Amino acid sequence: GSCIGAARTVEWQDSGQIGSVSVRRPWRRQGVATALLQHAFRAYYRRGIYRVVAECDQDSFTGAHKLFGQVGMSRFRHADIYEKVIRRGQELRQLCRL
């Protein structure tokens, strides 16, 4: 058979993290992502990990926040993420001198 979906998980000392959930297009909206998450939850629970976190963008075009809500996860923190675009020219030359 071929792989139709995958969930990347990370185990920390006292919690688990869902890094990403991917499902091939023909299999989307058929419960594959939900099954992957439920499998991860069971695996964490068997190892004594009772807290699982996941990060997603509220404006995600994939609807990840809806999926996480459907499997019983709830929003507990909002984070601001900052970025800097380094431009060619003077700004890049200044950074190279550091």
Coordinates of C-alpha atoms in Angstrom, one line a residue:
G1 CA 0.0 0.0 0.0
S2 CA 0.9 3.6 -0.2
C3 CA 1.0 6.3 2.5
I4 CA -2.1 8.4 2.5
G5 CA -1.3 10.6 5.5
A6 CA 1.1 11.2 8.3
A7 CA 1.4 13.0 11.6
R8 CA 4.7 14.3 12.9
T9 CA 4.8 14.1 16.7
V10 CA 7.3 15.1 19.3
E11 CA 7.5 13.8 22.8
W12 CA 8.8 16.1 25.5
Q13 CA 9.3 15.2 29.2
D14 CA 5.8 15.9 30.3
S15 CA 3.8 16.7 27.1
G16 CA 3.4 15.7 23.5
Q17 CA 3.4 18.0 20.5
I18 CA 1.7 17.5 17.1
G19 CA 4.1 19.0 14.7
S20 CA 2.2 18.6 11.5
V21 CA -0.6 16.5 10.0
S22 CA -0.7 15.8 6.3
V23 CA -3.2 13.9 4.2
R24 CA -3.0 13.3 0.4
R25 CA -5.6 15.2 -1.5
P26 CA -7.8 12.3 -2.6
W27 CA -8.1 11.2 1.0
R28 CA -8.9 14.5 2.6
R29 CA -12.2 15.0 4.4
Q30 CA -12.6 11.3 5.0
G31 CA -11.5 11.2 8.6
V32 CA -7.8 10.3 8.0
A33 CA -6.4 13.3 9.9
T34 CA -8.8 12.6 12.8
A35 CA -7.7 9.0 12.9
L36 CA -4.0 10.0 12.9
L37 CA -4.5 12.5 15.8
Q38 CA -6.5 9.9 17.8
H39 CA -3.8 7.4 17.3
A40 CA -1.2 9.9 18.5
F41 CA -3.3 10.7 21.6
R42 CA -3.6 7.0 22.5
A43 CA 0.1 6.5 22.0
Y44 CA 0.9 9.5 24.3
Y45 CA -1.6 8.3 26.9
R46 CA 0.0 4.8 27.0
R47 CA 3.3 6.4 27.7
G48 CA 1.9 8.5 30.6
I49 CA 1.7 11.8 28.6
Y50 CA -1.6 13.4 29.2
R51 CA -1.1 16.9 27.7
V52 CA -0.7 17.4 24.0
V53 CA -0.2 20.7 22.2
A54 CA -0.3 21.8 18.6
E55 CA 0.4 25.1 16.9
C56 CA -1.5 26.5 14.0
D57 CA -2.4 29.8 12.3
Q58 CA -5.9 30.9 13.0
D59 CA -6.1 32.0 9.3
S60 CA -4.7 28.7 8.0
F61 CA -6.2 27.8 4.7
T62 CA -6.1 24.1 5.7
G63 CA -8.5 24.7 8.6
A64 CA -6.1 23.0 11.1
H65 CA -7.7 25.0 14.0
K66 CA -11.1 23.4 13.2
L67 CA -9.6 19.9 13.0
F68 CA -7.9 20.4 16.4
G69 CA -11.2 21.6 17.9
Q70 CA -13.1 18.6 16.4
V71 CA -10.8 16.2 18.2
G72 CA -11.3 17.9 21.6
M73 CA -8.3 20.3 21.7
S74 CA -8.9 23.8 22.9
R75 CA -7.0 27.1 22.4
F76 CA -5.0 28.0 25.4
R77 CA -2.5 30.6 24.3
H78 CA -2.1 33.1 21.5
A79 CA 1.4 33.9 20.3
D80 CA 2.7 36.7 18.2
I81 CA 5.3 35.7 15.7
Y82 CA 7.7 38.3 14.3
E83 CA 9.7 38.3 11.1
K84 CA 12.3 40.4 9.4
V85 CA 12.9 40.4 5.7
I86 CA 16.6 41.1 5.0
R87 CA 16.9 43.3 1.9
R88 CA 19.9 43.4 -0.5
G89 CA 22.0 46.6 -0.4
Q90 CA 22.7 48.7 2.6
E91 CA 20.8 46.6 5.1
L92 CA 22.6 43.4 4.1
R93 CA 26.0 45.1 4.2
Q94 CA 25.3 46.4 7.7
L95 CA 24.4 42.8 8.9
C96 CA 27.5 41.3 7.3
R97 CA 29.7 43.7 9.4
L98 CA 28.3 42.3 12.6

